PDB file of C-alpha atoms in Angstrom:
ATOM      1  CA  UNK R   1     -35.635 -32.501  10.543  1.00 60.00           C
ATOM      2  CA  UNK R   2     -33.957 -33.815   7.407  1.00 59.00           C
ATOM      3  CA  UNK R   3     -31.025 -32.924   5.180  1.00 63.00           C
ATOM      4  CA  UNK R   4     -31.710 -30.838   2.094  1.00 59.00           C
ATOM      5  CA  UNK R   5     -30.220 -31.749  -1.273  1.00 60.00           C
ATOM      6  CA  UNK R   6     -26.526 -31.371  -2.092  1.00 66.00           C
ATOM      7  CA  UNK R   7     -27.346 -28.934  -4.883  1.00 77.00           C
ATOM      8  CA  UNK R   8     -28.161 -26.350  -2.202  1.00 83.00           C
ATOM      9  CA  UNK R   9     -24.704 -26.620  -0.667  1.00 89.00           C
ATOM     10  CA  UNK R  10     -22.923 -23.860  -2.706  1.00 91.00           C
ATOM     11  CA  UNK R  11     -25.591 -21.313  -1.792  1.00 93.00           C
ATOM     12  CA  UNK R  12     -25.384 -22.358   1.866  1.00 95.00           C
ATOM     13  CA  UNK R  13     -21.628 -21.748   1.906  1.00 94.00           C
ATOM     14  CA  UNK R  14     -22.157 -18.376   0.211  1.00 94.00           C
ATOM     15  CA  UNK R  15     -24.762 -17.384   2.818  1.00 95.00           C
ATOM     16  CA  UNK R  16     -22.607 -18.414   5.781  1.00 94.00           C
ATOM     17  CA  UNK R  17     -19.650 -16.553   4.291  1.00 93.00           C
ATOM     18  CA  UNK R  18     -21.772 -13.400   4.034  1.00 93.00           C
ATOM     19  CA  UNK R  19     -23.374 -13.732   7.492  1.00 92.00           C
ATOM     20  CA  UNK R  20     -20.014 -14.264   9.247  1.00 92.00           C
ATOM     21  CA  UNK R  21     -17.977 -12.091   6.856  1.00 91.00           C
ATOM     22  CA  UNK R  22     -15.542 -14.941   6.204  1.00 93.00           C
ATOM     23  CA  UNK R  23     -12.716 -14.127   3.734  1.00 92.00           C
ATOM     24  CA  UNK R  24     -12.685 -16.075   0.463  1.00 92.00           C
ATOM     25  CA  UNK R  25      -9.265 -17.435   1.386  1.00 90.00           C
ATOM     26  CA  UNK R  26     -10.815 -19.571   4.155  1.00 92.00           C
ATOM     27  CA  UNK R  27     -12.561 -22.784   3.115  1.00 92.00           C
ATOM     28  CA  UNK R  28     -15.892 -23.336   4.882  1.00 92.00           C
ATOM     29  CA  UNK R  29     -17.117 -26.593   3.379  1.00 91.00           C
ATOM     30  CA  UNK R  30     -15.910 -28.857   6.179  1.00 92.00           C
ATOM     31  CA  UNK R  31     -17.116 -26.481   8.923  1.00 94.00           C
ATOM     32  CA  UNK R  32     -20.777 -26.223   7.915  1.00 95.00           C
ATOM     33  CA  UNK R  33     -23.409 -28.816   8.741  1.00 94.00           C
ATOM     34  CA  UNK R  34     -26.506 -28.897   6.562  1.00 92.00           C
ATOM     35  CA  UNK R  35     -28.609 -27.543   5.002  1.00 94.00           C
ATOM     36  CA  UNK R  36     -31.490 -29.146   6.854  1.00 95.00           C
ATOM     37  CA  UNK R  37     -35.225 -28.644   6.537  1.00 95.00           C
ATOM     38  CA  UNK R  38     -37.513 -28.048   9.509  1.00 96.00           C
ATOM     39  CA  UNK R  39     -41.278 -28.538   9.034  1.00 96.00           C
ATOM     40  CA  UNK R  40     -43.732 -25.996  10.380  1.00 95.00           C
ATOM     41  CA  UNK R  41     -44.154 -26.122  14.187  1.00 94.00           C
ATOM     42  CA  UNK R  42     -41.193 -28.483  14.635  1.00 97.00           C
ATOM     43  CA  UNK R  43     -38.476 -27.532  17.117  1.00 96.00           C
ATOM     44  CA  UNK R  44     -34.887 -26.595  16.354  1.00 96.00           C
ATOM     45  CA  UNK R  45     -33.826 -26.728  20.002  1.00 95.00           C
ATOM     46  CA  UNK R  46     -35.243 -26.397  23.507  1.00 94.00           C
ATOM     47  CA  UNK R  47     -34.562 -24.027  26.380  1.00 91.00           C
ATOM     48  CA  UNK R  48     -31.967 -25.537  28.739  1.00 90.00           C
ATOM     49  CA  UNK R  49     -30.326 -27.760  26.124  1.00 91.00           C
ATOM     50  CA  UNK R  50     -26.563 -27.728  25.685  1.00 90.00           C
ATOM     51  CA  UNK R  51     -25.581 -25.083  23.114  1.00 90.00           C
ATOM     52  CA  UNK R  52     -22.954 -26.498  20.774  1.00 91.00           C
ATOM     53  CA  UNK R  53     -23.700 -24.868  17.409  1.00 93.00           C
ATOM     54  CA  UNK R  54     -24.446 -21.510  15.847  1.00 94.00           C
ATOM     55  CA  UNK R  55     -27.578 -21.899  13.709  1.00 96.00           C
ATOM     56  CA  UNK R  56     -28.189 -19.806  10.596  1.00 96.00           C
ATOM     57  CA  UNK R  57     -31.674 -19.482   9.075  1.00 96.00           C
ATOM     58  CA  UNK R  58     -31.528 -19.892   5.297  1.00 96.00           C
ATOM     59  CA  UNK R  59     -35.211 -19.763   4.368  1.00 94.00           C
ATOM     60  CA  UNK R  60     -38.457 -19.430   6.299  1.00 95.00           C
ATOM     61  CA  UNK R  61     -39.033 -17.867   9.710  1.00 95.00           C
ATOM     62  CA  UNK R  62     -38.531 -19.184  13.232  1.00 96.00           C
ATOM     63  CA  UNK R  63     -39.727 -17.966  16.609  1.00 96.00           C
ATOM     64  CA  UNK R  64     -37.955 -18.034  19.968  1.00 95.00           C
ATOM     65  CA  UNK R  65     -40.049 -18.483  23.099  1.00 95.00           C
ATOM     66  CA  UNK R  66     -39.126 -18.354  26.767  1.00 91.00           C
ATOM     67  CA  UNK R  67     -40.939 -20.141  29.581  1.00 87.00           C
ATOM     68  CA  UNK R  68     -41.996 -18.002  32.548  1.00 85.00           C
ATOM     69  CA  UNK R  69     -42.138 -19.072  36.189  1.00 80.00           C
ATOM     70  CA  UNK R  70     -45.962 -19.161  36.099  1.00 82.00           C
ATOM     71  CA  UNK R  71     -45.934 -21.592  33.183  1.00 76.00           C
ATOM     72  CA  UNK R  72     -46.757 -19.043  30.478  1.00 85.00           C
ATOM     73  CA  UNK R  73     -44.643 -18.764  27.334  1.00 88.00           C
ATOM     74  CA  UNK R  74     -43.775 -15.508  25.600  1.00 92.00           C
ATOM     75  CA  UNK R  75     -42.423 -14.937  22.108  1.00 94.00           C
ATOM     76  CA  UNK R  76     -39.166 -13.076  22.646  1.00 92.00           C
ATOM     77  CA  UNK R  77     -37.846 -12.909  19.097  1.00 91.00           C
ATOM     78  CA  UNK R  78     -38.418 -13.890  15.486  1.00 93.00           C
ATOM     79  CA  UNK R  79     -35.543 -15.178  13.339  1.00 93.00           C
ATOM     80  CA  UNK R  80     -35.563 -14.409   9.624  1.00 92.00           C
ATOM     81  CA  UNK R  81     -33.669 -15.675   6.521  1.00 92.00           C
ATOM     82  CA  UNK R  82     -29.940 -14.982   6.295  1.00 92.00           C
ATOM     83  CA  UNK R  83     -29.705 -14.401  10.047  1.00 92.00           C
ATOM     84  CA  UNK R  84     -27.666 -16.234  12.650  1.00 93.00           C
ATOM     85  CA  UNK R  85     -29.352 -17.092  15.952  1.00 92.00           C
ATOM     86  CA  UNK R  86     -26.887 -15.245  18.189  1.00 86.00           C
ATOM     87  CA  UNK R  87     -28.984 -15.007  21.348  1.00 72.00           C
ATOM     88  CA  UNK R  88     -27.583 -18.134  22.993  1.00 67.00           C
ATOM     89  CA  UNK R  89     -23.961 -17.805  21.897  1.00 62.00           C
ATOM     90  CA  UNK R  90     -21.525 -18.372  24.758  1.00 58.00           C
ATOM     91  CA  UNK R  91     -24.312 -18.061  27.372  1.00 55.00           C
ATOM     92  CA  UNK R  92     -23.374 -20.665  29.971  1.00 65.00           C
ATOM     93  CA  UNK R  93     -23.318 -23.299  27.205  1.00 79.00           C
ATOM     94  CA  UNK R  94     -27.127 -23.651  27.602  1.00 85.00           C
ATOM     95  CA  UNK R  95     -29.966 -22.513  25.382  1.00 90.00           C
ATOM     96  CA  UNK R  96     -31.950 -19.661  26.900  1.00 88.00           C
ATOM     97  CA  UNK R  97     -34.915 -19.992  24.522  1.00 91.00           C
ATOM     98  CA  UNK R  98     -36.880 -22.647  22.644  1.00 95.00           C
ATOM     99  CA  UNK R  99     -36.859 -22.127  18.869  1.00 96.00           C
ATOM    100  CA  UNK R 100     -39.355 -23.605  16.415  1.00 96.00           C
ATOM    101  CA  UNK R 101     -40.334 -23.085  12.770  1.00 97.00           C
ATOM    102  CA  UNK R 102     -43.222 -20.713  12.043  1.00 95.00           C
ATOM    103  CA  UNK R 103     -43.320 -22.114   8.509  1.00 95.00           C
ATOM    104  CA  UNK R 104     -41.336 -24.750   6.589  1.00 96.00           C
ATOM    105  CA  UNK R 105     -37.751 -23.536   6.996  1.00 96.00           C
ATOM    106  CA  UNK R 106     -34.194 -24.472   6.117  1.00 96.00           C
ATOM    107  CA  UNK R 107     -31.111 -23.868   8.208  1.00 96.00           C
ATOM    108  CA  UNK R 108     -27.494 -24.848   8.631  1.00 96.00           C
ATOM    109  CA  UNK R 109     -25.114 -24.809  11.573  1.00 96.00           C
ATOM    110  CA  UNK R 110     -21.511 -24.085  12.446  1.00 95.00           C
ATOM    111  CA  UNK R 111     -20.181 -25.872  15.553  1.00 93.00           C
ATOM    112  CA  UNK R 112     -18.916 -23.417  18.156  1.00 90.00           C
ATOM    113  CA  UNK R 113     -15.498 -25.076  18.079  1.00 92.00           C
ATOM    114  CA  UNK R 114     -15.273 -24.214  14.362  1.00 93.00           C
ATOM    115  CA  UNK R 115     -16.535 -20.689  15.026  1.00 92.00           C
ATOM    116  CA  UNK R 116     -13.832 -20.274  17.692  1.00 91.00           C
ATOM    117  CA  UNK R 117     -11.249 -21.355  15.126  1.00 92.00           C
ATOM    118  CA  UNK R 118     -12.572 -18.887  12.560  1.00 92.00           C
ATOM    119  CA  UNK R 119     -12.430 -16.081  15.128  1.00 92.00           C
ATOM    120  CA  UNK R 120      -8.839 -16.973  16.004  1.00 93.00           C
ATOM    121  CA  UNK R 121      -7.620 -16.863  12.397  1.00 92.00           C
ATOM    122  CA  UNK R 122      -9.683 -14.008  10.964  1.00 93.00           C
ATOM    123  CA  UNK R 123     -10.007 -10.515  12.375  1.00 93.00           C
ATOM    124  CA  UNK R 124     -12.909  -9.963   9.952  1.00 93.00           C
ATOM    125  CA  UNK R 125     -14.895 -12.827  11.466  1.00 93.00           C
ATOM    126  CA  UNK R 126     -13.990 -11.714  14.983  1.00 93.00           C
ATOM    127  CA  UNK R 127     -15.234  -8.194  14.276  1.00 92.00           C
ATOM    128  CA  UNK R 128     -18.397  -9.523  12.603  1.00 91.00           C
ATOM    129  CA  UNK R 129     -19.229 -11.711  15.617  1.00 89.00           C
ATOM    130  CA  UNK R 130     -18.673  -8.865  18.074  1.00 89.00           C
ATOM    131  CA  UNK R 131     -20.749  -6.489  15.942  1.00 89.00           C
ATOM    132  CA  UNK R 132     -23.552  -9.046  15.605  1.00 87.00           C
ATOM    133  CA  UNK R 133     -23.684  -9.701  19.342  1.00 85.00           C
ATOM    134  CA  UNK R 134     -23.664  -5.954  20.010  1.00 87.00           C
ATOM    135  CA  UNK R 135     -26.533  -5.515  17.553  1.00 85.00           C
ATOM    136  CA  UNK R 136     -28.588  -8.192  19.352  1.00 84.00           C
ATOM    137  CA  UNK R 137     -28.024  -6.406  22.667  1.00 85.00           C
ATOM    138  CA  UNK R 138     -29.018  -3.082  21.087  1.00 86.00           C
ATOM    139  CA  UNK R 139     -32.150  -4.606  19.540  1.00 83.00           C
ATOM    140  CA  UNK R 140     -33.202  -6.021  22.903  1.00 83.00           C
ATOM    141  CA  UNK R 141     -32.573  -2.706  24.631  1.00 84.00           C
ATOM    142  CA  UNK R 142     -34.539  -0.778  22.011  1.00 82.00           C
ATOM    143  CA  UNK R 143     -37.369  -3.294  22.184  1.00 84.00           C
ATOM    144  CA  UNK R 144     -37.608  -3.077  25.973  1.00 84.00           C
ATOM    145  CA  UNK R 145     -37.663   0.719  25.741  1.00 81.00           C
ATOM    146  CA  UNK R 146     -40.430   0.531  23.153  1.00 79.00           C
ATOM    147  CA  UNK R 147     -42.533  -1.742  25.385  1.00 81.00           C
ATOM    148  CA  UNK R 148     -41.995   0.518  28.384  1.00 81.00           C
ATOM    149  CA  UNK R 149     -42.973   3.753  26.665  1.00 73.00           C
ATOM    150  CA  UNK R 150     -45.528   2.847  24.011  1.00 77.00           C
ATOM    151  CA  UNK R 151     -49.266   2.326  24.097  1.00 91.00           C
ATOM    152  CA  UNK R 152     -50.852  -0.548  22.140  1.00 93.00           C
ATOM    153  CA  UNK R 153     -51.222   1.353  18.872  1.00 94.00           C
ATOM    154  CA  UNK R 154     -47.639   2.616  19.026  1.00 92.00           C
ATOM    155  CA  UNK R 155     -46.289  -0.881  19.740  1.00 93.00           C
ATOM    156  CA  UNK R 156     -48.099  -2.416  16.776  1.00 94.00           C
ATOM    157  CA  UNK R 157     -47.153   0.432  14.430  1.00 92.00           C
ATOM    158  CA  UNK R 158     -43.526   0.340  15.526  1.00 90.00           C
ATOM    159  CA  UNK R 159     -43.408  -3.403  14.946  1.00 91.00           C
ATOM    160  CA  UNK R 160     -45.000  -3.114  11.497  1.00 91.00           C
ATOM    161  CA  UNK R 161     -42.408  -0.478  10.617  1.00 89.00           C
ATOM    162  CA  UNK R 162     -39.626  -2.787  11.730  1.00 87.00           C
ATOM    163  CA  UNK R 163     -40.969  -5.506   9.408  1.00 88.00           C
ATOM    164  CA  UNK R 164     -41.398  -3.004   6.587  1.00 88.00           C
ATOM    165  CA  UNK R 165     -37.816  -1.780   6.921  1.00 84.00           C
ATOM    166  CA  UNK R 166     -36.539  -5.359   7.075  1.00 81.00           C
ATOM    167  CA  UNK R 167     -38.337  -6.193   3.831  1.00 76.00           C
ATOM    168  CA  UNK R 168     -38.087  -2.778   2.157  1.00 65.00           C
ATOM    169  CA  UNK R 169     -36.273  -4.200  -0.879  1.00 58.00           C
ATOM    170  CA  UNK R 170     -39.518  -6.014  -1.748  1.00 57.00           C
ATOM    171  CA  UNK R 171     -41.481  -2.768  -1.850  1.00 59.00           C
ATOM    172  CA  UNK R 172     -44.469  -1.963   0.328  1.00 63.00           C
ATOM    173  CA  UNK R 173     -45.623  -5.606   0.423  1.00 79.00           C
ATOM    174  CA  UNK R 174     -44.821  -7.017   3.887  1.00 86.00           C
ATOM    175  CA  UNK R 175     -44.956 -10.716   4.745  1.00 88.00           C
ATOM    176  CA  UNK R 176     -46.367 -11.613   8.175  1.00 90.00           C
ATOM    177  CA  UNK R 177     -45.385 -15.222   8.930  1.00 90.00           C
ATOM    178  CA  UNK R 178     -46.578 -15.011  12.540  1.00 93.00           C
ATOM    179  CA  UNK R 179     -50.148 -15.298  13.779  1.00 93.00           C
ATOM    180  CA  UNK R 180     -51.920 -12.422  15.524  1.00 93.00           C
ATOM    181  CA  UNK R 181     -51.527 -14.362  18.785  1.00 95.00           C
ATOM    182  CA  UNK R 182     -47.771 -14.712  18.290  1.00 95.00           C
ATOM    183  CA  UNK R 183     -47.456 -11.029  17.424  1.00 94.00           C
ATOM    184  CA  UNK R 184     -49.466 -10.141  20.528  1.00 95.00           C
ATOM    185  CA  UNK R 185     -47.251 -12.319  22.743  1.00 94.00           C
ATOM    186  CA  UNK R 186     -44.147 -10.660  21.323  1.00 94.00           C
ATOM    187  CA  UNK R 187     -45.550  -7.169  21.926  1.00 94.00           C
ATOM    188  CA  UNK R 188     -46.964  -7.864  25.386  1.00 92.00           C
ATOM    189  CA  UNK R 189     -50.553  -7.321  24.254  1.00 94.00           C
ATOM    190  CA  UNK R 190     -53.792  -9.292  24.043  1.00 95.00           C
ATOM    191  CA  UNK R 191     -54.609 -10.903  20.698  1.00 96.00           C
ATOM    192  CA  UNK R 192     -57.854  -8.929  20.551  1.00 97.00           C
ATOM    193  CA  UNK R 193     -55.934  -5.681  21.004  1.00 97.00           C
ATOM    194  CA  UNK R 194     -53.576  -6.435  18.096  1.00 96.00           C
ATOM    195  CA  UNK R 195     -56.531  -7.371  15.866  1.00 95.00           C
ATOM    196  CA  UNK R 196     -58.356  -4.177  16.842  1.00 96.00           C
ATOM    197  CA  UNK R 197     -55.327  -1.978  16.062  1.00 96.00           C
ATOM    198  CA  UNK R 198     -54.782  -3.673  12.687  1.00 95.00           C
ATOM    199  CA  UNK R 199     -58.476  -3.184  11.832  1.00 95.00           C
ATOM    200  CA  UNK R 200     -58.216   0.485  12.785  1.00 95.00           C
ATOM    201  CA  UNK R 201     -55.145   0.948  10.594  1.00 96.00           C
ATOM    202  CA  UNK R 202     -56.960  -0.703   7.724  1.00 95.00           C
ATOM    203  CA  UNK R 203     -60.072   1.450   8.203  1.00 95.00           C
ATOM    204  CA  UNK R 204     -57.870   4.558   8.160  1.00 95.00           C
ATOM    205  CA  UNK R 205     -56.196   3.285   4.955  1.00 95.00           C
ATOM    206  CA  UNK R 206     -52.758   3.237   6.564  1.00 94.00           C
ATOM    207  CA  UNK R 207     -52.375  -0.436   5.650  1.00 94.00           C
ATOM    208  CA  UNK R 208     -54.177  -3.055   3.619  1.00 93.00           C
ATOM    209  CA  UNK R 209     -53.835  -6.413   5.370  1.00 87.00           C
ATOM    210  CA  UNK R 210     -55.004  -9.972   5.037  1.00 84.00           C
ATOM    211  CA  UNK R 211     -53.922 -12.997   7.059  1.00 80.00           C
ATOM    212  CA  UNK R 212     -50.223 -13.106   6.092  1.00 85.00           C
ATOM    213  CA  UNK R 213     -49.598 -10.124   3.826  1.00 88.00           C
ATOM    214  CA  UNK R 214     -49.724  -6.424   4.468  1.00 89.00           C
ATOM    215  CA  UNK R 215     -49.391  -3.447   2.133  1.00 90.00           C
ATOM    216  CA  UNK R 216     -48.181  -0.215   3.714  1.00 90.00           C
ATOM    217  CA  UNK R 217     -50.257   2.531   2.076  1.00 90.00           C
ATOM    218  CA  UNK R 218     -49.221   5.556   4.121  1.00 91.00           C
ATOM    219  CA  UNK R 219     -45.676   5.400   5.532  1.00 90.00           C
ATOM    220  CA  UNK R 220     -45.632   8.935   7.065  1.00 91.00           C
ATOM    221  CA  UNK R 221     -48.917   8.289   8.892  1.00 93.00           C
ATOM    222  CA  UNK R 222     -47.640   4.939  10.179  1.00 93.00           C
ATOM    223  CA  UNK R 223     -44.554   6.652  11.607  1.00 91.00           C
ATOM    224  CA  UNK R 224     -46.766   9.296  13.185  1.00 92.00           C
ATOM    225  CA  UNK R 225     -48.998   6.691  14.834  1.00 92.00           C
ATOM    226  CA  UNK R 226     -45.885   4.945  16.125  1.00 89.00           C
ATOM    227  CA  UNK R 227     -44.962   8.200  17.863  1.00 86.00           C
ATOM    228  CA  UNK R 228     -41.835   8.572  15.762  1.00 79.00           C
ATOM    229  CA  UNK R 229     -40.378  10.723  13.060  1.00 76.00           C
ATOM    230  CA  UNK R 230     -39.105   8.941   9.972  1.00 70.00           C
ATOM    231  CA  UNK R 231     -35.542   7.947  10.917  1.00 58.00           C
ATOM    232  CA  UNK R 232     -32.379   7.625   8.894  1.00 51.00           C
ATOM    233  CA  UNK R 233     -31.601   4.284  10.594  1.00 47.00           C
ATOM    234  CA  UNK R 234     -33.899   1.377   9.798  1.00 49.00           C
ATOM    235  CA  UNK R 235     -36.259   0.332  12.556  1.00 47.00           C
ATOM    236  CA  UNK R 236     -35.390  -3.360  12.095  1.00 49.00           C
ATOM    237  CA  UNK R 237     -33.198  -2.708  15.137  1.00 52.00           C
ATOM    238  CA  UNK R 238     -36.242  -3.056  17.387  1.00 54.00           C
ATOM    239  CA  UNK R 239     -37.738  -6.215  15.837  1.00 57.00           C
TER     240      UNK R 239
END
């Protein structure tokens, strides 16, 4: 982990202001640490560590894993650019997951003591934090429901739709930073099953995929295979 260049600092402050909805009247420069770079496969923090900062992903993608009692590890969440890692906020002051970089990534942090101060002086920030935490809870609930009700094809299709809706501003071209094994772990499936479903979708010309990129060719069919009708609300809520 190393510090990025000072020239990136103005954009970092702008990103944090947007993520936390901080009014322009509040100076953030002294509250933000970073930006820092994190090489691929390196760890941001470990499960069980003391939680003292709110981390915000600036570029790249990170994954959160949780250790099970039998020694296995499961991918519980992916963290994308311009997102805060809210999952461990105020939870017993200990990290509940281990987070590492899926690809070279940059991030910054806001110490919780500074976040507490922001919340105390700004109703906007307070509301943003509450809304963000509520959204995380809703995402987890939706994801658990999806795992409970869906077969393998529906799980994969639902997840691809969530990625598509997250990246919809880029068109039908979807970036897949995770491996098939990591996607399978996240969806509670075998790697072979995920590969088989993706091959089937490609054969049926629903998608066109290579290792890390995917073109969605038939959105209505993908929704149908996911067992869903095309919603008004984006499906990023289940990612």
